Amino acid sequence: MSSRNFTALKTIWIKECTRFLRIWVQTLVPPAITMSLYFVIFGSLIGERIGQMGGFTYMEFIVPGLIMMSIITNSYSNVSSSFFSAKFQRNVEELLVAPVPTWVVIFGFVGGGVARAMLIGIIVTCVSMFFVDVQIHNFIVIVVTLILTSTLFAMAGLVNGIYAKTFDDISVIPTFVLTPLTYLGGVFYSLTLLPDFWQMVSQINPIVYMVNGFRYGFLGVSDINYLVALGLLVGFNLLLYITAYRLLKKGVGIRS
Amino acid sequence: MKALSIKGLEKTYAGGVRALKGIDLEVEQGDFYALLGPNGAGKSTTIGIICSLVNKSAGAVSVFGFDSVQDEVEAKSCIGLVPQEFNFNQFETLMQIVVNQAGYYGVPRALAKERAQKYLKQLDLWDKRNARARELSGGMKRRLMIARALMHEPKMLILDEPTAGVDIEVRRSMWSFLKEINEQGITIILTTHYLEEAEMLCRNIGIIDKGEIVENTSMKALLATLNIETFVFDIEQGANSVAIPEFETRALDDTTLEVDVPKEAGLNAVFERFANQNIKVMSMRNKANRLEELFVRLVESGRAKAQTANGSDVKPTQTGQEKRA
Ligand SMILES: Nc1ncnc2c1ncn2[C@@H]1O[C@H](COP(=O)(O)OP(=O)(O)OP(=O)(O)O)[C@@H](O)[C@H]1O
Ligand SMILES: [Mg+2]
């Protein structure tokens, strides 16, 4: 990488991190609060009555899923709203006039989303430690899943931001697609609890693989094969990268 | 090698608007060039294409010999842009805005901070360096965009109406700043609606209307064609009955008379006539903006030519213009 590109990449990344830190009340506090509520309500209050799930206490079972859930929503919304507002305020033009290659733009924005997701992941993990002894089965699996999931959703957020024409357009996908898929993605239950038919349907939900892959890293148990999860993550990442690259290169939504 | 060379540039927007209909334009290195034209003429579109903000439909642009598409990186590095509309992040501080911009061009952060100090000071914004951009006044925002455009020390600066909404004092200091950096060797291209500004600053001038170049010449040559000047006389009374056969006159009311005076004729003849008819002249002034008149004339004669070429009728108003020209 040329030093010019490296400087540009670093600059976009710093700018992105500065943005979410500047508005930390909107970006960092809400996930911490939501997750604490989940821990209190589902983990402590209801969880005690549920008993064991997949061989662990309910609290232990849902912690990886909840961390994953916050990583998904935060990496997505960071990039979609940041890129959309850069279009809206037109400061995306600062990048367009400069000799910044498309891949640097993508990595810069995605890097910002990943940074926020990691920070939230750490915050949520810390919160969960008040409720449960967090155990780690395979640290590498955790880190790899974490990075691939957050880049995937950051990239998806970028594509959303590129297409978005109004502020509504960046909340449609999270509300109508991401949230349902996450809730149905096995965060709160083991797929084995479902009737056969619904177990099969769940297999086409990509989030199932991420949540289970992540849970495997913590607990060593999973409803699915970790390698399948890994393959899917890599595949989706590539697909979204190519999509974002083409859209930006063509100037969709940014160049008339 | 030209600082800017545009050949056959065309742009049709998605909605079907033909903003540029094949423009050719050249700007010499070190020039101070004005691109003038009425609203919607295609100035910003041209600039947008030069700076990769707008996709062209046809034609070629090269900047210091670099093709704006093939040698995108080199071409972009040569240009600093001050756009017509504010396009910085309103929530960032001035320092963040200019330092980040330098970063996009690969200027290391430490060097960027030094330059930020230099340019923010030169543009009188240093005290505001930690303020958020939205807290600035309109004139300050314009200057911020100039500072931002200079951060990577480009060889050419393009300013799209940099003095719109700027008070006269700040405008003057902007002018002297631009003159100074032009003298240091930076090629400057500027669009403006203040013709006085173009006259004051620019050596060469292009006039664009409805997506076509109607005039491309030196400022001097253009001013030389200004051979008729209009004077407004405030007289005691009887403006309607004044007769000055050699000049065209118009009585605006009983005490105000406009007279078109060709340069070579001089004013003595006018005063002789007034004296002969016992008319007392109270005061006299140059009719506001002769340049603006010239501009309107050029644009309209360009339109008349285009219409004749298209075989359609020339409108009567344009024949009136022809007579005055
Ligand atoms: N993004 C766009 N989409 C569609 N049409 C556009 C777009 N931008 C400009 N146009 C049209 O292209 C034409 C030229 O516009 P342009 O902005 O280049 O004019 P201009 O000379 O800069 O005018 P002004 O002095 O008002 O800034 C106009 O008819 C305008 O409506
Ligand atoms: Mg314009």
Coordinates of C-alpha atoms and ligand atoms in Angstrom, one line a residue:
Chain A
M1 CA 0.0 0.0 0.0
S2 CA 1.4 3.4 -0.9
S3 CA 2.0 5.8 1.9
R4 CA -0.6 8.2 0.4
N5 CA -3.3 5.5 0.5
F6 CA -2.3 4.5 4.0
T7 CA -2.5 8.1 5.2
A8 CA -5.9 8.4 3.5
L9 CA -7.2 5.2 5.1
K10 CA -6.0 6.2 8.5
T11 CA -7.6 9.6 8.1
I12 CA -11.0 8.2 7.2
W13 CA -10.8 5.7 10.0
I14 CA -9.9 8.4 12.6
K15 CA -12.7 10.6 11.3
E16 CA -15.2 7.8 11.6
C17 CA -14.1 6.9 15.1
T18 CA -14.2 10.6 16.1
R19 CA -17.7 10.7 14.8
F20 CA -19.1 7.9 16.9
L21 CA -17.1 9.0 20.0
R22 CA -18.4 12.6 19.6
I23 CA -22.0 11.4 19.7
W24 CA -21.4 8.7 22.3
V25 CA -24.7 9.3 23.9
Q26 CA -26.4 8.1 20.8
T27 CA -23.9 5.4 19.8
L28 CA -22.4 3.9 22.9
V29 CA -24.9 4.4 25.8
P30 CA -28.1 2.9 24.3
P31 CA -26.6 -0.6 23.5
A32 CA -25.1 -0.7 27.0
I33 CA -28.5 0.0 28.5
T34 CA -30.5 -2.3 26.2
M35 CA -28.1 -5.2 26.9
S36 CA -28.2 -4.6 30.7
L37 CA -32.0 -4.8 30.5
Y38 CA -31.8 -8.1 28.5
F39 CA -29.4 -9.5 31.1
V40 CA -31.6 -8.4 34.0
I41 CA -34.9 -9.5 32.5
F42 CA -34.1 -12.6 30.4
G43 CA -31.0 -13.7 32.2
S44 CA -31.8 -13.1 35.9
L45 CA -35.6 -12.9 36.2
I46 CA -37.0 -15.2 33.6
G47 CA -33.8 -17.2 33.0
E48 CA -33.9 -18.7 36.5
R49 CA -37.3 -20.3 35.7
I50 CA -36.2 -21.6 32.3
G51 CA -33.4 -23.7 33.7
Q52 CA -30.8 -25.2 31.5
M53 CA -30.4 -24.6 27.7
G54 CA -27.9 -26.7 25.7
G55 CA -26.3 -27.8 28.9
F56 CA -25.7 -24.3 30.3
T57 CA -27.7 -21.9 32.5
Y58 CA -29.9 -19.7 30.4
M59 CA -27.8 -16.7 31.3
E60 CA -24.6 -18.3 30.1
F61 CA -26.4 -19.4 27.0
I62 CA -27.7 -16.0 25.9
V63 CA -24.5 -13.9 26.6
P64 CA -22.7 -14.7 23.3
G65 CA -25.9 -14.1 21.4
L66 CA -26.5 -10.8 23.0
I67 CA -22.9 -9.6 22.3
M68 CA -23.4 -10.7 18.7
M69 CA -26.7 -8.9 18.5
S70 CA -25.2 -5.6 19.6
I71 CA -22.2 -6.1 17.2
I72 CA -24.5 -6.6 14.3
T73 CA -26.8 -3.6 14.9
N74 CA -23.9 -1.3 15.7
S75 CA -21.6 -2.1 12.9
Y76 CA -24.5 -1.8 10.5
S77 CA -26.0 1.4 11.7
N78 CA -22.7 3.1 12.2
V79 CA -21.7 2.9 8.6
S80 CA -25.2 3.3 7.1
S81 CA -25.8 6.5 9.0
S82 CA -22.3 7.9 8.7
F83 CA -22.2 7.3 5.0
F84 CA -25.7 8.6 4.4
S85 CA -25.1 11.8 6.4
A86 CA -21.8 12.3 4.5
K87 CA -24.0 12.2 1.4
F88 CA -26.7 14.3 2.9
Q89 CA -24.3 17.1 4.1
R90 CA -22.3 16.6 0.9
N91 CA -19.0 16.1 2.7
V92 CA -18.6 12.9 0.8
E93 CA -17.4 15.3 -1.9
E94 CA -14.3 15.8 0.2
L95 CA -13.4 12.2 -0.6
L96 CA -14.5 12.3 -4.2
V97 CA -12.3 15.2 -5.2
A98 CA -9.3 13.7 -3.5
P99 CA -7.2 10.8 -5.0
V100 CA -8.7 8.2 -2.6
P101 CA -9.2 4.8 -4.3
T102 CA -12.5 3.1 -3.8
W103 CA -11.1 0.3 -1.7
V104 CA -9.7 2.8 0.7
V105 CA -13.1 4.5 1.1
I106 CA -14.7 1.1 1.8
F107 CA -12.1 0.0 4.3
G108 CA -12.1 3.4 6.0
F109 CA -15.8 3.4 6.6
V110 CA -16.0 -0.3 7.4
G111 CA -13.1 0.1 9.8
G112 CA -15.0 2.8 11.6
G113 CA -18.0 0.4 11.9
V114 CA -15.8 -2.4 13.2
A115 CA -14.2 -0.1 15.7
R116 CA -17.5 0.9 17.1
A117 CA -18.8 -2.7 17.1
M118 CA -15.6 -3.9 19.0
L119 CA -16.0 -1.2 21.6
I120 CA -19.6 -2.1 22.1
G121 CA -18.6 -5.7 22.3
I122 CA -16.2 -5.0 25.1
I123 CA -18.8 -2.8 26.9
V124 CA -21.5 -5.5 26.7
T125 CA -19.0 -8.2 27.7
C126 CA -18.1 -6.1 30.7
V127 CA -21.7 -5.6 31.6
S128 CA -22.4 -9.4 31.3
M129 CA -19.6 -10.1 33.8
F130 CA -21.8 -8.7 36.5
F131 CA -24.3 -11.4 35.8
V132 CA -22.3 -14.4 34.8
D133 CA -18.8 -15.9 34.7
V134 CA -17.9 -15.4 31.1
Q135 CA -16.0 -18.5 30.0
I136 CA -14.0 -18.8 26.8
H137 CA -13.7 -22.1 24.9
N138 CA -11.7 -20.9 21.9
F139 CA -10.4 -17.3 21.8
I140 CA -9.4 -17.4 18.1
V141 CA -12.9 -18.5 17.0
I142 CA -14.3 -15.6 19.0
V143 CA -12.0 -13.0 17.5
V144 CA -12.4 -14.3 13.9
T145 CA -16.2 -14.5 14.2
L146 CA -16.3 -11.1 15.7
I147 CA -14.2 -9.4 13.0
L148 CA -15.9 -11.2 10.1
T149 CA -19.4 -10.5 11.4
S150 CA -18.7 -6.8 12.0
T151 CA -17.1 -6.3 8.6
L152 CA -20.0 -8.1 7.0
F153 CA -22.6 -5.9 8.6
A154 CA -20.5 -2.7 8.3
M155 CA -20.3 -3.4 4.5
A156 CA -24.0 -4.1 4.4
G157 CA -24.6 -0.8 6.1
L158 CA -22.4 0.9 3.6
V159 CA -24.4 -0.6 0.7
N160 CA -27.6 0.6 2.5
G161 CA -26.0 4.1 2.9
I162 CA -25.1 4.3 -0.8
Y163 CA -28.6 3.5 -1.9
A164 CA -30.4 5.5 0.8
K165 CA -32.1 8.7 -0.4
T166 CA -33.8 9.6 2.9
F167 CA -33.2 9.0 6.6
D168 CA -36.1 6.5 6.5
D169 CA -34.2 4.4 4.0
I170 CA -31.5 3.7 6.5
S171 CA -33.9 2.4 9.2
V172 CA -36.0 0.2 6.9
I173 CA -33.6 -2.7 6.6
P174 CA -32.6 -2.7 10.3
T175 CA -36.2 -2.7 11.4
F176 CA -37.8 -5.0 8.9
V177 CA -34.9 -7.4 8.1
L178 CA -32.1 -7.3 10.7
T179 CA -34.1 -7.2 13.8
P180 CA -36.4 -10.2 12.9
L181 CA -33.5 -12.2 11.6
T182 CA -31.6 -11.6 14.8
Y183 CA -34.5 -12.5 17.1
L184 CA -35.1 -15.6 15.0
G185 CA -31.4 -16.3 14.8
G186 CA -31.1 -18.3 18.0
V187 CA -30.0 -15.6 20.3
F188 CA -32.5 -16.5 22.9
Y189 CA -33.1 -20.2 22.2
S190 CA -31.4 -23.3 20.9
L191 CA -32.6 -24.3 17.5
T192 CA -33.1 -27.8 18.8
L193 CA -36.2 -26.5 20.7
L194 CA -37.9 -25.9 17.3
P195 CA -40.0 -28.4 15.4
D196 CA -38.1 -30.0 12.5
F197 CA -39.7 -27.8 9.9
W198 CA -38.7 -24.5 11.6
Q199 CA -35.2 -25.9 12.3
M200 CA -34.9 -26.3 8.6
V201 CA -36.2 -22.8 7.8
S202 CA -33.8 -21.4 10.3
Q203 CA -30.9 -22.8 8.3
I204 CA -31.4 -20.1 5.7
N205 CA -31.0 -17.3 8.2
P206 CA -27.4 -16.3 8.0
I207 CA -27.5 -14.8 11.5
V208 CA -28.1 -18.3 12.9
Y209 CA -24.6 -19.2 11.7
M210 CA -22.9 -16.2 13.2
V211 CA -24.6 -16.5 16.6
N212 CA -23.9 -20.2 16.8
G213 CA -20.3 -19.7 15.6
F214 CA -19.8 -17.1 18.3
R215 CA -21.5 -19.2 20.9
Y216 CA -19.2 -22.1 20.0
G217 CA -16.2 -19.8 20.7
F218 CA -17.5 -19.1 24.2
L219 CA -19.1 -22.3 25.2
G220 CA -17.9 -25.0 22.8
V221 CA -21.4 -25.9 21.8
S222 CA -23.2 -25.0 18.7
D223 CA -26.3 -26.0 16.7
I224 CA -24.3 -25.9 13.5
N225 CA -20.9 -26.7 12.2
Y226 CA -18.4 -23.9 12.8
L227 CA -16.7 -24.3 9.4
V228 CA -20.0 -23.8 7.6
A229 CA -20.4 -20.6 9.6
L230 CA -16.9 -19.5 8.7
G231 CA -17.4 -20.2 5.0
L232 CA -20.7 -18.3 5.0
L233 CA -19.1 -15.3 6.7
V234 CA -16.3 -15.1 4.2
G235 CA -18.6 -15.6 1.3
F236 CA -21.0 -12.8 2.3
N237 CA -18.1 -10.5 3.0
L238 CA -16.8 -11.0 -0.5
L239 CA -20.2 -10.5 -2.0
L240 CA -20.9 -7.3 -0.2
Y241 CA -17.4 -6.0 -0.8
I242 CA -17.8 -6.5 -4.6
T243 CA -21.2 -4.9 -4.4
A244 CA -20.1 -1.8 -2.5
Y245 CA -17.0 -1.5 -4.8
R246 CA -19.1 -1.5 -7.9
L247 CA -21.6 0.9 -6.6
L248 CA -19.0 3.4 -5.5
K249 CA -17.0 3.1 -8.6
K250 CA -20.0 3.8 -10.7
G251 CA -20.9 6.7 -8.4
V252 CA -24.3 5.4 -7.5
G253 CA -25.9 8.0 -5.1
I254 CA -22.8 10.1 -5.0
R255 CA -22.0 11.3 -8.5
S256 CA -24.6 12.6 -10.9
Chain B
M1 CA 1.3 22.2 -21.4
K2 CA -1.9 23.8 -20.4
A3 CA -3.1 23.9 -16.8
L4 CA -6.5 22.9 -18.0
S5 CA -7.6 21.6 -21.4
I6 CA -11.2 20.7 -22.1
K7 CA -12.3 19.2 -25.4
G8 CA -15.8 18.5 -26.6
L9 CA -17.2 18.2 -23.1
E10 CA -20.8 17.2 -22.9
K11 CA -23.1 16.5 -20.0
T12 CA -26.6 15.2 -20.0
Y13 CA -28.1 14.7 -16.5
A14 CA -30.2 11.7 -15.7
G15 CA -33.3 13.8 -15.9
G16 CA -32.5 14.7 -19.5
V17 CA -31.1 18.2 -19.0
R18 CA -28.3 18.9 -21.5
A19 CA -26.1 21.0 -19.2
L20 CA -23.1 21.0 -21.5
K21 CA -23.3 20.8 -25.3
G22 CA -19.7 20.3 -26.2
I23 CA -17.3 22.8 -24.6
D24 CA -13.7 23.5 -25.5
L25 CA -11.6 25.5 -23.1
E26 CA -8.0 26.0 -22.3
V27 CA -6.4 27.7 -19.4
E28 CA -2.7 28.5 -19.3
Q29 CA -0.4 27.8 -16.4
G30 CA -0.3 30.6 -14.0
D31 CA -3.4 32.2 -15.4
F32 CA -6.2 33.9 -13.4
Y33 CA -9.2 32.8 -15.4
A34 CA -12.8 33.8 -15.0
L35 CA -15.7 31.6 -16.1
L36 CA -18.8 33.7 -16.3
G37 CA -22.4 32.9 -17.2
P38 CA -25.9 33.3 -16.1
N39 CA -27.6 30.9 -13.6
G40 CA -27.9 27.4 -15.0
A41 CA -25.3 28.1 -17.7
G42 CA -23.3 25.0 -16.8
K43 CA -20.4 26.5 -14.8
S44 CA -20.7 24.2 -11.8
T45 CA -21.3 21.2 -14.0
T46 CA -18.0 22.0 -15.9
I47 CA -16.2 22.4 -12.6
G48 CA -17.9 19.2 -11.2
I49 CA -16.5 17.2 -14.2
I50 CA -13.0 18.7 -13.8
C51 CA -13.0 17.6 -10.2
S52 CA -14.6 14.2 -10.6
L53 CA -17.8 15.1 -8.8
V54 CA -19.9 14.7 -11.9
N55 CA -19.6 12.0 -14.6
K56 CA -19.2 13.4 -18.0
S57 CA -21.3 12.2 -21.0
A58 CA -18.6 12.8 -23.6
G59 CA -15.3 14.7 -24.2
A60 CA -12.1 14.9 -22.4
V61 CA -10.5 16.9 -19.6
S62 CA -6.8 17.1 -18.8
V63 CA -5.2 18.9 -16.0
F64 CA -1.5 19.7 -16.4
G65 CA -1.3 17.0 -19.0
F66 CA -3.0 14.4 -16.9
D67 CA -6.3 12.9 -18.1
S68 CA -8.9 13.3 -15.5
V69 CA -10.1 9.7 -15.9
Q70 CA -7.0 7.8 -17.0
D71 CA -4.5 9.6 -14.7
E72 CA -7.1 10.3 -12.0
V73 CA -4.7 10.4 -9.1
E74 CA -2.3 12.8 -10.6
A75 CA -5.0 15.0 -12.0
K76 CA -6.8 15.2 -8.7
S77 CA -3.6 16.0 -6.8
C78 CA -3.1 19.1 -9.0
I79 CA -6.5 20.6 -8.1
G80 CA -7.9 22.3 -5.1
L81 CA -11.7 22.9 -5.2
V82 CA -13.8 25.5 -3.4
P83 CA -17.3 24.4 -4.3
Q84 CA -20.3 26.7 -4.7
E85 CA -22.2 25.1 -1.8
F86 CA -21.0 24.4 1.7
N87 CA -20.0 20.7 1.7
F88 CA -18.1 20.2 4.9
N89 CA -19.4 18.3 7.9
Q90 CA -21.2 20.9 10.0
F91 CA -20.4 19.1 13.2
E92 CA -16.6 18.9 12.8
T93 CA -14.2 21.5 14.0
L94 CA -12.3 23.6 11.5
M95 CA -9.1 21.9 12.4
Q96 CA -10.6 18.5 11.9
I97 CA -12.0 19.5 8.5
V98 CA -8.8 20.9 7.1
V99 CA -6.5 18.3 8.6
N100 CA -8.7 15.4 7.3
Q101 CA -8.8 16.9 3.9
A102 CA -5.0 17.0 3.7
G103 CA -5.0 13.3 4.9
Y104 CA -7.2 12.3 1.9
Y105 CA -4.4 13.6 -0.3
G106 CA -1.8 11.7 1.7
V107 CA -0.4 14.6 3.6
P108 CA 0.9 13.1 6.9
R109 CA -0.9 14.4 10.0
A110 CA 2.0 16.3 11.5
L111 CA 2.6 18.3 8.3
A112 CA -1.1 18.8 7.9
K113 CA -1.3 20.4 11.3
E114 CA 1.5 22.8 10.4
R115 CA -0.3 23.7 7.1
A116 CA -3.6 24.1 8.9
Q117 CA -2.0 26.7 11.1
K118 CA -0.6 28.5 8.1
Y119 CA -3.8 28.6 6.0
L120 CA -6.2 29.1 8.8
K121 CA -4.1 32.1 9.9
Q122 CA -3.9 33.5 6.4
L123 CA -7.7 33.3 6.0
D124 CA -8.3 34.8 9.4
L125 CA -9.8 31.7 10.9
W126 CA -7.2 30.6 13.4
D127 CA -9.1 31.9 16.4
K128 CA -12.0 29.7 15.4
R129 CA -9.9 26.6 14.8
N130 CA -11.7 24.6 17.5
A131 CA -15.2 25.8 16.7
R132 CA -17.6 23.6 14.9
A133 CA -18.1 24.6 11.3
R134 CA -21.8 25.3 11.8
E135 CA -21.0 28.0 14.3
L136 CA -19.3 30.0 11.5
S137 CA -20.8 32.9 9.6
G138 CA -21.4 32.5 5.9
G139 CA -18.3 34.5 5.0
M140 CA -16.2 32.4 7.4
K141 CA -17.5 29.2 5.9
R142 CA -16.4 30.4 2.4
R143 CA -12.9 31.1 3.7
L144 CA -12.8 27.7 5.5
M145 CA -13.4 26.1 2.1
I146 CA -10.5 28.1 0.6
A147 CA -8.2 27.0 3.4
R148 CA -9.4 23.4 3.0
A149 CA -8.7 23.5 -0.8
L150 CA -5.1 24.7 -0.2
M151 CA -4.2 22.0 2.3
H152 CA -2.5 19.7 -0.2
E153 CA -0.9 22.7 -1.9
P154 CA -2.4 22.2 -5.4
K155 CA -1.0 23.8 -8.6
M156 CA -4.5 24.9 -9.6
L157 CA -7.3 26.4 -7.5
I158 CA -10.9 26.3 -8.8
L159 CA -13.3 28.5 -7.0
D160 CA -17.1 28.3 -7.7
E161 CA -18.6 31.7 -6.6
P162 CA -16.3 32.1 -3.6
T163 CA -17.5 35.5 -2.8
A164 CA -21.3 34.8 -2.9
G165 CA -22.7 36.3 0.3
V166 CA -19.5 37.8 1.5
D167 CA -19.3 41.4 2.7
I168 CA -17.3 43.9 0.7
E169 CA -14.5 44.1 3.2
V170 CA -14.0 40.4 3.4
R171 CA -14.4 40.2 -0.4
R172 CA -11.6 42.7 -0.8
S173 CA -9.3 40.7 1.5
M174 CA -10.2 37.5 -0.3
W175 CA -9.3 39.2 -3.6
S176 CA -5.9 40.3 -2.4
F177 CA -5.3 36.8 -1.0
L178 CA -6.2 35.2 -4.3
K179 CA -4.0 37.7 -6.2
E180 CA -1.1 36.9 -3.9
I181 CA -1.3 33.1 -4.3
N182 CA -1.7 33.6 -8.1
E183 CA 1.5 35.6 -8.1
Q184 CA 3.2 32.8 -6.3
G185 CA 2.3 30.6 -9.3
I186 CA -1.0 28.9 -8.5
T187 CA -3.3 28.9 -11.5
I188 CA -6.7 30.1 -10.5
I189 CA -10.1 29.5 -12.2
L190 CA -13.0 31.4 -10.7
T191 CA -16.7 31.7 -11.4
T192 CA -18.6 34.7 -10.2
H193 CA -21.6 36.8 -10.8
Y194 CA -19.8 40.0 -9.8
L195 CA -18.3 41.2 -13.0
E196 CA -16.3 43.8 -11.2
E197 CA -14.6 40.9 -9.4
A198 CA -13.6 39.3 -12.7
E199 CA -12.4 42.6 -14.0
M200 CA -10.3 43.2 -10.9
L201 CA -8.7 39.8 -10.7
C202 CA -8.7 37.9 -14.0
R203 CA -6.5 38.0 -17.0
N204 CA -8.6 35.8 -19.2
I205 CA -12.3 35.2 -19.4
G206 CA -14.7 32.7 -20.8
I207 CA -18.4 33.2 -21.0
I208 CA -20.7 30.3 -21.0
D209 CA -24.4 30.2 -21.7
K210 CA -26.8 27.3 -21.9
G211 CA -24.0 24.8 -22.0
E212 CA -22.0 26.6 -24.7
I213 CA -19.0 28.9 -24.7
V214 CA -20.0 32.2 -26.2
E215 CA -16.8 34.1 -25.7
N216 CA -13.3 33.2 -24.7
T217 CA -10.8 36.0 -24.7
S218 CA -8.6 38.2 -22.6
M219 CA -10.1 40.6 -20.1
K220 CA -8.3 43.5 -21.9
A221 CA -9.7 42.6 -25.3
L222 CA -13.2 42.3 -23.8
L223 CA -13.0 45.6 -22.1
A224 CA -11.8 47.2 -25.4
T225 CA -15.1 46.2 -26.9
L226 CA -16.8 48.3 -24.3
N227 CA -16.9 51.3 -26.6
I228 CA -20.2 52.8 -25.5
E229 CA -20.7 54.1 -22.0
T230 CA -24.0 55.2 -20.6
F231 CA -24.2 58.3 -18.4
V232 CA -27.0 59.4 -16.3
F233 CA -27.5 63.2 -16.0
D234 CA -29.6 64.8 -13.3
I235 CA -30.8 68.0 -14.8
E236 CA -32.9 70.8 -13.4
Q237 CA -35.9 70.2 -15.7
G238 CA -37.2 69.4 -19.2
A239 CA -35.5 66.1 -19.8
N240 CA -38.2 65.1 -22.2
S241 CA -37.5 68.0 -24.6
V242 CA -33.7 67.7 -24.7
A243 CA -32.4 67.0 -28.2
I244 CA -29.0 65.6 -28.8
P245 CA -29.1 64.2 -32.3
E246 CA -25.7 62.6 -32.4
F247 CA -26.4 60.4 -29.3
E248 CA -29.1 58.1 -28.2
T249 CA -30.9 59.6 -25.2
R250 CA -33.6 58.4 -22.9
A251 CA -35.6 60.5 -20.5
L252 CA -36.4 58.5 -17.4
D253 CA -38.4 61.4 -15.9
D254 CA -38.5 65.1 -16.2
T255 CA -35.1 65.5 -14.4
T256 CA -33.2 62.4 -15.4
L257 CA -31.6 61.8 -18.7
E258 CA -29.6 58.8 -19.9
V259 CA -27.2 59.3 -22.8
D260 CA -25.2 56.6 -24.6
V261 CA -21.8 58.0 -25.4
P262 CA -19.3 56.3 -27.7
K263 CA -15.8 56.5 -26.3
E264 CA -14.3 58.4 -29.2
A265 CA -17.0 61.0 -29.1
G266 CA -16.2 62.3 -25.6
L267 CA -18.4 64.1 -23.2
N268 CA -17.7 67.7 -24.5
A269 CA -20.2 67.3 -27.3
V270 CA -22.9 66.4 -24.8
F271 CA -22.2 69.3 -22.6
E272 CA -22.1 71.7 -25.6
R273 CA -25.7 70.6 -26.4
F274 CA -26.8 71.1 -22.8
A275 CA -25.2 74.5 -22.8
N276 CA -26.9 75.5 -26.1
Q277 CA -30.2 74.5 -24.8
N278 CA -29.7 76.3 -21.5
I279 CA -30.0 73.1 -19.5
K280 CA -28.5 73.1 -16.1
V281 CA -26.8 69.8 -15.2
M282 CA -27.0 69.2 -11.4
S283 CA -24.9 66.0 -11.3
M284 CA -23.8 63.2 -13.5
R285 CA -22.8 59.5 -13.0
N286 CA -21.8 56.5 -14.8
K287 CA -24.7 54.1 -15.3
A288 CA -24.2 51.2 -12.9
N289 CA -22.2 48.4 -14.2
R290 CA -21.2 48.8 -17.8
L291 CA -19.6 45.4 -17.5
E292 CA -22.9 43.8 -16.6
E293 CA -24.4 45.4 -19.7
L294 CA -21.7 44.0 -21.8
F295 CA -22.2 40.6 -20.3
V296 CA -25.9 40.7 -21.1
R297 CA -25.2 41.8 -24.6
L298 CA -22.7 39.0 -25.2
V299 CA -24.9 36.3 -23.8
E300 CA -27.9 37.6 -25.9
S301 CA -25.9 37.9 -29.1
G302 CA -24.7 34.4 -28.5
R303 CA -28.3 33.2 -28.2
A304 CA -29.3 35.1 -31.3
K305 CA -26.5 33.4 -33.2
A306 CA -27.5 30.0 -32.0
Q307 CA -31.0 30.7 -33.0
T308 CA -30.1 31.9 -36.5
A309 CA -28.0 28.8 -36.8
N310 CA -31.0 26.7 -35.9
G311 CA -33.0 28.5 -38.5
S312 CA -35.5 29.9 -36.1
D313 CA -36.6 33.5 -35.9
V314 CA -34.6 36.1 -34.1
K315 CA -36.7 37.7 -31.4
P316 CA -37.4 41.4 -31.7
T317 CA -35.7 42.2 -28.4
Q318 CA -32.5 40.9 -29.8
T319 CA -32.5 43.2 -32.7
G320 CA -32.8 46.0 -30.1
Q321 CA -29.7 44.6 -28.5
E322 CA -27.9 44.5 -31.8
K323 CA -28.4 48.2 -32.3
R324 CA -26.9 49.1 -29.0
A325 CA -23.9 46.9 -29.4
Ligands
LIG1 N1 -27.6 17.1 -10.3 C1 -28.3 17.6 -11.3 N2 -29.3 16.9 -11.9 C2 -30.0 17.3 -12.9 N3 -29.8 18.5 -13.5 C3 -28.8 19.3 -13.0 C4 -28.0 18.9 -11.9 N4 -27.1 19.9 -11.6 C5 -27.3 20.8 -12.4 N5 -28.3 20.5 -13.3 C6 -28.8 21.3 -14.4 O1 -27.8 21.6 -15.3 C7 -27.8 23.0 -15.7 C8 -26.5 23.7 -15.4 O2 -26.4 23.8 -14.0 P1 -25.1 24.3 -13.3 O3 -25.2 24.1 -11.8 O4 -23.9 23.8 -14.0 O5 -25.2 25.9 -13.6 P2 -24.3 27.1 -13.1 O6 -23.8 27.8 -14.3 O7 -23.3 26.7 -12.1 O8 -25.4 28.0 -12.4 P3 -25.3 29.0 -11.1 O9 -24.7 30.3 -11.6 O10 -26.8 29.2 -10.8 O11 -24.6 28.3 -10.1 C9 -29.0 23.6 -15.1 O12 -30.1 23.5 -16.0 C10 -29.3 22.7 -13.9 O13 -30.7 22.7 -13.6
MG2 MG -23.1 27.0 -10.1

